[in-house]
Coordinates of C-alpha atoms in Angstrom, one line a residue:
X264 CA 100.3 51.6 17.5
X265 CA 100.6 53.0 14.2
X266 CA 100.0 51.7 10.7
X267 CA 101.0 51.8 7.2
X268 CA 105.1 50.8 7.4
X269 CA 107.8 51.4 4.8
X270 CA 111.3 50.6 5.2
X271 CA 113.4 52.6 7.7
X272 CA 117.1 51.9 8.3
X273 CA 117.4 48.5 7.4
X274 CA 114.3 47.6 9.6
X275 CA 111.3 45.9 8.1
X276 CA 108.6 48.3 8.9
X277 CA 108.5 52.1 10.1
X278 CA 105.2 54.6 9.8
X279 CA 105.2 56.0 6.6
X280 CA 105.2 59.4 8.9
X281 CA 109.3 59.3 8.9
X282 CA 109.4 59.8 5.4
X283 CA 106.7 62.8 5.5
X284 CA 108.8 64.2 8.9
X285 CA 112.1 63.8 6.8
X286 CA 110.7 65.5 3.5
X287 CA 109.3 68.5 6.1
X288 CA 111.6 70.7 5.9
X289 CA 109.9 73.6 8.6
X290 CA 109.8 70.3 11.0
X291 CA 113.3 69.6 10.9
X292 CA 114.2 73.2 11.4
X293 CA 112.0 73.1 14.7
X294 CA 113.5 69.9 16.0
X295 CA 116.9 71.0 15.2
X296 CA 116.8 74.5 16.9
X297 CA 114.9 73.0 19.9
X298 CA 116.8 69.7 20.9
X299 CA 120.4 71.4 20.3
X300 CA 119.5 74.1 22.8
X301 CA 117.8 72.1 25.4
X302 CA 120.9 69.4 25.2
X303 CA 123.8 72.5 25.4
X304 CA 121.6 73.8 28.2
X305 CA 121.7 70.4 29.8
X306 CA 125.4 69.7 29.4
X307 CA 126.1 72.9 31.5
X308 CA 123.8 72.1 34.1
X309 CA 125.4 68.5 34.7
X310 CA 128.8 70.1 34.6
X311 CA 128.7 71.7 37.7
X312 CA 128.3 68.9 40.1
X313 CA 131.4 66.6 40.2
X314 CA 129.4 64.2 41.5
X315 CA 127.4 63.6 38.5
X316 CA 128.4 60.1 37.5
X317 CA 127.6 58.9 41.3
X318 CA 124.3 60.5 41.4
X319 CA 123.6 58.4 38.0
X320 CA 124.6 55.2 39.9
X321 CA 122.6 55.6 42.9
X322 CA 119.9 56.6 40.5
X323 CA 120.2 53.1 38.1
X324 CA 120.8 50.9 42.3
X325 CA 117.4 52.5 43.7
X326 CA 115.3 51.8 40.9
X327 CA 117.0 48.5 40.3
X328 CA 115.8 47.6 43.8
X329 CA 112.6 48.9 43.6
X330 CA 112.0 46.7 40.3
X331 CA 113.2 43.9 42.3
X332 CA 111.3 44.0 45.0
X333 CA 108.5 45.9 43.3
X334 CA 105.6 43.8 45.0
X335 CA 106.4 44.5 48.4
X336 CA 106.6 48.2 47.7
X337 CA 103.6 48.6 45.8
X338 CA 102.0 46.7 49.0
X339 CA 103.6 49.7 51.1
X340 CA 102.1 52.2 49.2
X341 CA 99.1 51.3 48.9
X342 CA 98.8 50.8 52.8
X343 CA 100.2 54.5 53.2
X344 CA 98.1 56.0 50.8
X345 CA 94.7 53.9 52.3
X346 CA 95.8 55.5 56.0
X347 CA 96.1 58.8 54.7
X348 CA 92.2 59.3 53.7
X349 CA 93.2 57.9 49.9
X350 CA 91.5 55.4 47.9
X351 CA 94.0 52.6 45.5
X352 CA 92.8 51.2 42.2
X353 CA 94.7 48.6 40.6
X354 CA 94.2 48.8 36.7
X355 CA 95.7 45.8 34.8
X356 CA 95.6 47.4 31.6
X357 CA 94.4 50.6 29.6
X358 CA 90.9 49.7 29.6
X359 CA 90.6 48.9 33.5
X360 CA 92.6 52.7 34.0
X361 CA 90.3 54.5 32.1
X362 CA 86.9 52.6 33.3
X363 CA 88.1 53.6 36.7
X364 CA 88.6 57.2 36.0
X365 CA 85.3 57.5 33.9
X366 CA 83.9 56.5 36.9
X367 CA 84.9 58.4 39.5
X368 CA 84.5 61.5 37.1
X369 CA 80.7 60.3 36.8
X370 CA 80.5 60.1 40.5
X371 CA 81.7 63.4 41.3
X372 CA 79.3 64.6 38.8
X373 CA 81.1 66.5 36.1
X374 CA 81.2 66.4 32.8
X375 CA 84.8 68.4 32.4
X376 CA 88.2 67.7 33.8
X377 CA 91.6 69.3 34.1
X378 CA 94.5 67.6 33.0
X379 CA 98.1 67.7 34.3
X380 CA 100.5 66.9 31.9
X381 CA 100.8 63.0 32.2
X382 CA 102.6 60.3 29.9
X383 CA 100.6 57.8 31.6
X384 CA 97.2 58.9 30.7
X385 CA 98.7 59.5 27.5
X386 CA 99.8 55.9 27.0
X387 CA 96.2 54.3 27.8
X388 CA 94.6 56.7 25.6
X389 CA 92.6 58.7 28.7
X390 CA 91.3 61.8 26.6
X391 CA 89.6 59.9 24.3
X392 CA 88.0 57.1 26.7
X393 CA 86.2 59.9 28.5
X394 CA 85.2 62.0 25.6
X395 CA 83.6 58.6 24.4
X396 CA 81.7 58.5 27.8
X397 CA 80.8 62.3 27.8
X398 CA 83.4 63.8 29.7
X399 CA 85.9 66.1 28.2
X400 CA 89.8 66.8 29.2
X401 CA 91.4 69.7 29.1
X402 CA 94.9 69.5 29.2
X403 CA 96.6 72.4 31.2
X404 CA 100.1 72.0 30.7
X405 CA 101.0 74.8 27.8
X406 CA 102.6 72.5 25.4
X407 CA 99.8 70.0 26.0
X408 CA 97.3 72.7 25.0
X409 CA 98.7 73.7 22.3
X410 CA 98.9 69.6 20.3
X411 CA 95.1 69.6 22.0
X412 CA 93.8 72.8 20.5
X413 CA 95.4 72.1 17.0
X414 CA 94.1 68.4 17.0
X415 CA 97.9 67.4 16.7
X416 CA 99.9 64.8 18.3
X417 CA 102.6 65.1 20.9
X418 CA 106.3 64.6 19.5
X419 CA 108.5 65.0 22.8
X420 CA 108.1 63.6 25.8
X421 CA 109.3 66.9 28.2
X422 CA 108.1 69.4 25.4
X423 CA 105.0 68.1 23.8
X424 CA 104.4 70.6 20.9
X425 CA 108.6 71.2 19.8
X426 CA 107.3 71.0 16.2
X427 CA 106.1 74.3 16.3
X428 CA 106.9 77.3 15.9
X429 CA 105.8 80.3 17.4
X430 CA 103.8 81.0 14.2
X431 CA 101.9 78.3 14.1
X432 CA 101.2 78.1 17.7
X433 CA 100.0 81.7 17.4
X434 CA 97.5 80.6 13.9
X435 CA 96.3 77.4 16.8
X436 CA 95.5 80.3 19.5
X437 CA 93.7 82.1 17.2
X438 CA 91.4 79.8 16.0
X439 CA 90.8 77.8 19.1
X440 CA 90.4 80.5 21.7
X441 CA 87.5 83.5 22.5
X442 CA 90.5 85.7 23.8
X443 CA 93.1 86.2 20.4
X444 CA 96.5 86.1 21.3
X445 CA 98.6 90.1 20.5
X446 CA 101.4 88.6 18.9
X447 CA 103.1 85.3 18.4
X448 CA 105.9 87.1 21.0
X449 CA 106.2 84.4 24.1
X450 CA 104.4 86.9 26.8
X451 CA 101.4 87.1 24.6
X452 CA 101.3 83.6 23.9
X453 CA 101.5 82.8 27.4
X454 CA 99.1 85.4 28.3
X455 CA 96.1 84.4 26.2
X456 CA 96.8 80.3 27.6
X457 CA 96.6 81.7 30.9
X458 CA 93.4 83.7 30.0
X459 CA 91.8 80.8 28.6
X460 CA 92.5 78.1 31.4
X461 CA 92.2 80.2 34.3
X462 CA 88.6 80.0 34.1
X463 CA 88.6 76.0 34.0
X464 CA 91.1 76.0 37.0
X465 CA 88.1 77.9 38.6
X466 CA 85.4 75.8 37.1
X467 CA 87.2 72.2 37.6
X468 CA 85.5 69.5 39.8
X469 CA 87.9 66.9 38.9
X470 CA 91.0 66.9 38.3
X471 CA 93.8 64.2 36.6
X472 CA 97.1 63.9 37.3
X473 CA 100.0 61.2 36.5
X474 CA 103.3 61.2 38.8
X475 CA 106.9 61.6 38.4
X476 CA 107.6 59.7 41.3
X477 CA 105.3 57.7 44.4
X478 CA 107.0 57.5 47.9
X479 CA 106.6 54.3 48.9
X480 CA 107.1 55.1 52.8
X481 CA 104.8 57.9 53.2
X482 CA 102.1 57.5 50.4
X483 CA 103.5 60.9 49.0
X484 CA 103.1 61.7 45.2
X485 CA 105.5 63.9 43.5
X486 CA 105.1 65.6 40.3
X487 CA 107.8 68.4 38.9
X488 CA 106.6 70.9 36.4
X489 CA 107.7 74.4 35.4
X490 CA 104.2 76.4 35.0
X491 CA 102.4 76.2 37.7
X492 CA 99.7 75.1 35.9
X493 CA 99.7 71.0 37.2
X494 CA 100.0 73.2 41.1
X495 CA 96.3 74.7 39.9
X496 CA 95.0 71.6 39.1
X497 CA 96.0 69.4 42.2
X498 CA 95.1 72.1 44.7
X499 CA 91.6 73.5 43.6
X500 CA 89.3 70.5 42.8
X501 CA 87.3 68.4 45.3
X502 CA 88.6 65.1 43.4
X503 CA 92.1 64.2 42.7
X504 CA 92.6 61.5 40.4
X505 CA 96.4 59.8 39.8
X506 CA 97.2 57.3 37.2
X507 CA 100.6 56.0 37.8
X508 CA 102.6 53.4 36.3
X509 CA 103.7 50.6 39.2
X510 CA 107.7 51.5 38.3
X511 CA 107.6 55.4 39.3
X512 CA 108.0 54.1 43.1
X513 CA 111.0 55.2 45.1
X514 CA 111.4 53.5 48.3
X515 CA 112.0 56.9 50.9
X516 CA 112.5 60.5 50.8
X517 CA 116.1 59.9 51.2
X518 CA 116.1 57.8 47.4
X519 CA 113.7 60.7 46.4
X520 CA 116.6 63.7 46.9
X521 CA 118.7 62.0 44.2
X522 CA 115.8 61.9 41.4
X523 CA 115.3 65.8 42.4
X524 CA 118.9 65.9 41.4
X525 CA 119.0 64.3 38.6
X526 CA 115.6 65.0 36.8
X527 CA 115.5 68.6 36.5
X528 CA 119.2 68.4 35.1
X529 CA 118.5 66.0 32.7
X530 CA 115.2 67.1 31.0
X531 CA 115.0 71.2 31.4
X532 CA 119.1 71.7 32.2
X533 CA 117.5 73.2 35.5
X534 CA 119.4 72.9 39.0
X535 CA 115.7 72.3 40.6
X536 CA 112.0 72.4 39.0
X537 CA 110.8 75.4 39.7
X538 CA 107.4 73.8 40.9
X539 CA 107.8 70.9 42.8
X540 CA 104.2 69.5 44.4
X541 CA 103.8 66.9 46.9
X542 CA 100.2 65.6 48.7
X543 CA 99.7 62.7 51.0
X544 CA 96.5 61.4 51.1
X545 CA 93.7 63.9 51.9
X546 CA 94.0 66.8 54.5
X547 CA 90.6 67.6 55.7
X548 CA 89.7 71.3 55.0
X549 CA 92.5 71.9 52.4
X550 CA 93.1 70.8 48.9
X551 CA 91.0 67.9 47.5
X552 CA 88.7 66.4 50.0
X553 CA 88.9 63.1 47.8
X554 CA 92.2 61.5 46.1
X555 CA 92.1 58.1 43.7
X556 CA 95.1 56.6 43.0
X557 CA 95.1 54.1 39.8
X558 CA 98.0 52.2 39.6
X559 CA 98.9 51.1 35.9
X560 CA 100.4 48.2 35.1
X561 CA 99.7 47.9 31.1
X562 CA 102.6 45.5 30.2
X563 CA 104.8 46.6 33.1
X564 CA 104.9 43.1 35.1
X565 CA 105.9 41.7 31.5
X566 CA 108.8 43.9 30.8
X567 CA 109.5 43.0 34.4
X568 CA 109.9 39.4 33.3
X569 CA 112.8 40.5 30.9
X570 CA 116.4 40.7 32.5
X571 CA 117.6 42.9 30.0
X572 CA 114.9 44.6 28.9
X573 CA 113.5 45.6 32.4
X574 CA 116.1 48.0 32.8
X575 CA 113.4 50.7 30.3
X576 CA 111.3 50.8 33.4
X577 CA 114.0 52.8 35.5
X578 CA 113.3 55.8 33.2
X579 CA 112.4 58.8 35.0
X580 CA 110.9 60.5 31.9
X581 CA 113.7 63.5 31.2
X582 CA 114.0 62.9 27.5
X583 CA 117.5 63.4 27.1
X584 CA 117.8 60.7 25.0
X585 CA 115.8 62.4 22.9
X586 CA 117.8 65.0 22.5
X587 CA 121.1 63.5 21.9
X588 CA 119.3 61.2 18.5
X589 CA 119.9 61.7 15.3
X590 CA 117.0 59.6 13.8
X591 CA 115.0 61.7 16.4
X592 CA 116.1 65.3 15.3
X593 CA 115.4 64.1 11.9
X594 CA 112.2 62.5 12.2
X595 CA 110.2 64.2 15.2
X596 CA 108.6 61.9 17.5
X597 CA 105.3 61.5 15.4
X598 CA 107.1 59.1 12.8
X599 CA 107.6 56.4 16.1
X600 CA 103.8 56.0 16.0
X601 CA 104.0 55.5 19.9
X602 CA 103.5 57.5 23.0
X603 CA 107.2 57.6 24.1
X604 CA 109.2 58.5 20.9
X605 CA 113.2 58.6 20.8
X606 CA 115.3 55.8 22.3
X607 CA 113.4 55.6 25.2
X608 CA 109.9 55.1 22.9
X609 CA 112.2 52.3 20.7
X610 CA 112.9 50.2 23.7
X611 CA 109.9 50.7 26.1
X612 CA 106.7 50.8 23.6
X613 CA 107.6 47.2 22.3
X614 CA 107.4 45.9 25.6
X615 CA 104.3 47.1 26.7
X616 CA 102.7 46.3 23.6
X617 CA 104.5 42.5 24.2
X618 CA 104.0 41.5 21.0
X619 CA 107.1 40.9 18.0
X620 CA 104.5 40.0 15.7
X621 CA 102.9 43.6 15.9
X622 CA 105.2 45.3 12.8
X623 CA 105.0 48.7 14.3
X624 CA 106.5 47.8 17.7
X625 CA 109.0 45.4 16.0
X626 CA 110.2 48.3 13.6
X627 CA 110.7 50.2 16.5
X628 CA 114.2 48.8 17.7
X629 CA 115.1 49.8 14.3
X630 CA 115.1 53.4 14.6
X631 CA 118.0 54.0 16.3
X632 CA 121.8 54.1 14.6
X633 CA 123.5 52.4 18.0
X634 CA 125.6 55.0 18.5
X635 CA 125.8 55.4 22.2
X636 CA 124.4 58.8 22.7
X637 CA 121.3 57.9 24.4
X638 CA 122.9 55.6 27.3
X639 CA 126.2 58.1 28.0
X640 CA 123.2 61.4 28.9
X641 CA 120.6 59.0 30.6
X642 CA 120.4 60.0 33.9
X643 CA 119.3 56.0 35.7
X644 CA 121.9 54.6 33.3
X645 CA 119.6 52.9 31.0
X646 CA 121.6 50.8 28.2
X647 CA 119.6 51.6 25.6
X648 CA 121.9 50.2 22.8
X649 CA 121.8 46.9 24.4
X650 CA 118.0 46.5 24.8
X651 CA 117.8 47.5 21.2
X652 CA 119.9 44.8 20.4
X653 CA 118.2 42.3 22.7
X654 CA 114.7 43.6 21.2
X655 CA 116.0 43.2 17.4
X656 CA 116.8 39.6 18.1
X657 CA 113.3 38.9 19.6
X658 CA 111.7 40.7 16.3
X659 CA 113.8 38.5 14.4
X660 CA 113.1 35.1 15.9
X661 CA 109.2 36.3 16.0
X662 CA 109.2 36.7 12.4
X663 CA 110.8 32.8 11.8
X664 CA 111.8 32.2 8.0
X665 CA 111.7 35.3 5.6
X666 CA 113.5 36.1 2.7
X667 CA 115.6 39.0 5.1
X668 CA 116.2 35.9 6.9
X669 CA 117.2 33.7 4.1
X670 CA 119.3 36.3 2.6
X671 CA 121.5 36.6 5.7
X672 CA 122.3 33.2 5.6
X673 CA 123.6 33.7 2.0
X674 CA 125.5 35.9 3.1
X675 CA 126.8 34.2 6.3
X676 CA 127.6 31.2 3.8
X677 CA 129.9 34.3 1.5
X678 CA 131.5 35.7 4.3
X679 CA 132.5 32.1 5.5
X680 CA 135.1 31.4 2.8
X681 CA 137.8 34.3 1.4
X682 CA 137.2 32.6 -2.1
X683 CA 133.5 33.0 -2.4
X684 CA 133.9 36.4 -0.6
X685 CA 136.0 37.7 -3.6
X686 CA 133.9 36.3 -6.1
X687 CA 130.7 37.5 -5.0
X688 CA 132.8 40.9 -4.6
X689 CA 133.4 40.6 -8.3
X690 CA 130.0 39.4 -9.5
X691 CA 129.0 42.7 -7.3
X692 CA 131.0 44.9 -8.7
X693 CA 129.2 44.5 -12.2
X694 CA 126.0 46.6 -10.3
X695 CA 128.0 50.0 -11.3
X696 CA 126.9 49.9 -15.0
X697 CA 123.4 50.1 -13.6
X698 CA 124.0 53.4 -12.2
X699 CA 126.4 55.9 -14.2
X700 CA 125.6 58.5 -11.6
X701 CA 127.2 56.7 -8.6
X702 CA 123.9 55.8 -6.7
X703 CA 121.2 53.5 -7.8
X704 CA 117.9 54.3 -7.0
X705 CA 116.2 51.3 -8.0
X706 CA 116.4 47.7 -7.3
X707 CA 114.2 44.5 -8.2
X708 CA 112.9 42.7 -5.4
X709 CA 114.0 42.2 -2.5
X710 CA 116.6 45.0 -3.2
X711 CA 113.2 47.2 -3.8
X712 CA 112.3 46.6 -0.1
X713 CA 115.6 49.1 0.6
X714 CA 115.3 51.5 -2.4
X715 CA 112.2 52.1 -1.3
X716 CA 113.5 54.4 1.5
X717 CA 116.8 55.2 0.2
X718 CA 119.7 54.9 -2.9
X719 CA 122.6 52.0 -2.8
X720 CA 126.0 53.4 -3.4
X721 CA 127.4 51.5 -6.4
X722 CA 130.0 49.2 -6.4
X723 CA 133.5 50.2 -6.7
X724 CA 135.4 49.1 -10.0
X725 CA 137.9 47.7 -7.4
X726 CA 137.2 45.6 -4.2
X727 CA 140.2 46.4 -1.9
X728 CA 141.1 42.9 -1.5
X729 CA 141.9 43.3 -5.4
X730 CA 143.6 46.4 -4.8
X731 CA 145.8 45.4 -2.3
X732 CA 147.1 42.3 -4.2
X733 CA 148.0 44.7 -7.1
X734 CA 149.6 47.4 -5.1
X735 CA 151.2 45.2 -2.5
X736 CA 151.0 41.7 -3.1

């Protein structure tokens, strides 16, 4: 998790990052442009089934069950998977994964693998485990390339690099690949990616993926993409290598058909993904002869534990939360120091990191204005307003006595009686001769804690308690 916190709407920490990503005025533009085309896009795509809203149910019941029964599907799959010719690792937490995968890259002997584009391996911090032990990633997924080449980090969950421009990504091609891109034009952009990961496709012994969803049934894994690129990766290398987190499960093929639905919808406002792979287990003479599945659990089983805030583990990764936010079109997904930025990131990164006491995941619930947006698009029904609630509290009581804390009993004590109420109103009210323009930027402590960040409207002359007993009293 991040570091260095400042005040961020009316939470006690955020990464200093949000007040960098609000000042960046090119960044906002990106964010802006991007997320308001990809959520119009979406909303015409969900209009046209008129069975939308049932879809969503039977979305939020199947992953409700799988959650609740979650050990004896993991069980099933890992039986499946085992007859099919495939190997299961159980990883308890990052360290475990990425031990696992080092490994197995060792084994096969390579010192290179190809990535498909995986939150997951993302989360536990893959890359740079096997870089440490000699072994380097190359992400293949276009967005992913483009936050690897220019050393960056990812802001979106469906569309890594959205902070960019087609500028900058051009600049990024030009300095990171033999092959120079024509133009900054999309074809050219595309074309010089393809030059320049065509020959690691070609190359790759290994290869990584994560998984959009695991059929418990069959063993199956599904991943959805729209290059083609992942397609490369899980058919031409001798070793396979999946790291997936124990909640993507779906009990059958018939539960699978409404995620096909209602992903592609959701995250790229398509009516199916154009590339949609699926491998079970290992088929002699075709495809990888070898296939490792690592199944993550990484704080999973303890967000399990939480009745209300186990509903973040339905999320089927579509970032349409994302889309809908206002602090996230203001602030990018960098500023949530976390893997999984936006709504999603503010309710499912605490959790994993299970800790209140860590500032940056406690801030987290904080970034968010509770306006609704995020639970009316999600596609599993996730009430994300209500686990930010639920997590706020937990920060709260983690933190025990502070002066935020002894402040809000002031003013519980204020609000408790009309008379104090109007006096403190009164007392209040004096403020405005500290700030002739209207706003006042400036505030001794604790006030400075909120200043900080942002100006405090001054006081009226006239509560309108004391304007109503003048006018109509």
């Amino acid at each position: 998790m991040g570091t260095n916190p400042v005040t961020w709407l009316g939470s006690p920490v955020f990464p200093k990052a949000a007040r960098a990503a609000l000042a960046d005025t090119q960044l906002r533009r990106n964010l802006r442009k991007a997320t308001h085309t990809i959520r119009d896009k979406r909303s015409k795509a969900v209009a046209e089934l008129p069975d939308w809203e049932e879809l969503r149910q039977a979305g939020e019941a199947i992953k409700d069950d799988v959650l609740s029964n979650l050990d004896t599907y993991l069980e099933r799959i890992e039986a499946a998977v085992t007859a099919r010719g495939g190997v299961v690792h159980w990883a308890r937490d990052a360290r475990e994964a990425n031990e696992i995968v080092l490994r197995l890259a060792r084994e096969a002997g390579t010192d290179e693998v190809v990535k498909v584009k995986s939150m997951a391996t993302a989360e536990i911090g893959l890359n740079e485990a096997l870089e440490a032990g000699g072994i380097r990633a190359v992400e293949t997924d276009l967005a992913e390339l483009i936050v690897q080449l220019g050393h960056d980090r990812p802001s979106h969950i469906l569309v890594p690099a959205i902070h960019r421009n087609r500028a900058e990504i051009r600049e990024i091609f030009r300095r990171e690949m033999a092959e120079k891109p024509a133009s900054d034009e999309p074809r050219d952009l595309a074309e010089a990616a393809r030059r320049h990961l065509r020959r690691k496709f070609l190359s790759a012994r290994v290869a990584v993926s994560g998984a959009n969803f695991g059929v418990a049934d069959t063993g199956s894994i599904v991943v959805v993409e729209s290059e083609g690129n992942g397609r490369m990766c899980l058919t031409l290398p001798e070793v396979l290598i999946t790291v997936m987190g124990i909640e993507k499960l779906v009990p059958s093929w018939q539960d699978l058909e409404v995620f096909l639905q209602l992903l592609p919808r959701s995250s790229t406002a398509e009516r199916m993904n154009p590339y949609t792979s699926v491998w079970t287990g290992v088929t002699p003479g075709d495809g990888p002869q070898q296939f490792h599945l690592v199944l993550l659990d990484n704080g999973r089983t303890d967000a399990l534990a939480d009745q209300v805030g186990r509903q973040a583990l339905r999320c089927i990764r579509c970032s349409a939360c994302l889309n809908v936010c206002p602090v996230y079109e203001r602030t990018g997904g960098q500023a949530y120091g976390s893997v999984y930025p936006g709504p999603i990131g503010a309710i499912l990164s605490p959790q994993l990191v299970n800790d209140m006491h860590d500032k940056q995941a406690a801030s987290l619930p904080y970034a968010s204005s509770l306006c609704g947006a995020c639970y009316e698009v999600c596609p599993v029904r996730i009430n994300i307003p209500e686990v930010l609630v639920h997590l706020r509290a937990e920060a709260v009581e983690a933190k025990g006595r502070t002066p935020e804390s002894v402040g809000m009993a002031a003013l519980s004590w204020i609000f408790a009686d009309a008379r104090r109420y109007e006096n403190a109103q009164k007392v209040g009210s004096l403020a405005r001769h500290l700030a002739p323009s209207g706003r006042i930027s400036s505030l001794p402590w604790p006030g400075s804690k909120w200043t900080s960040a942002r100006d405090v409207p001054a006081p009226p002359a006239e509560s309108f308690r004391m304007w109503w007993r003048r006018n109509r009293g």
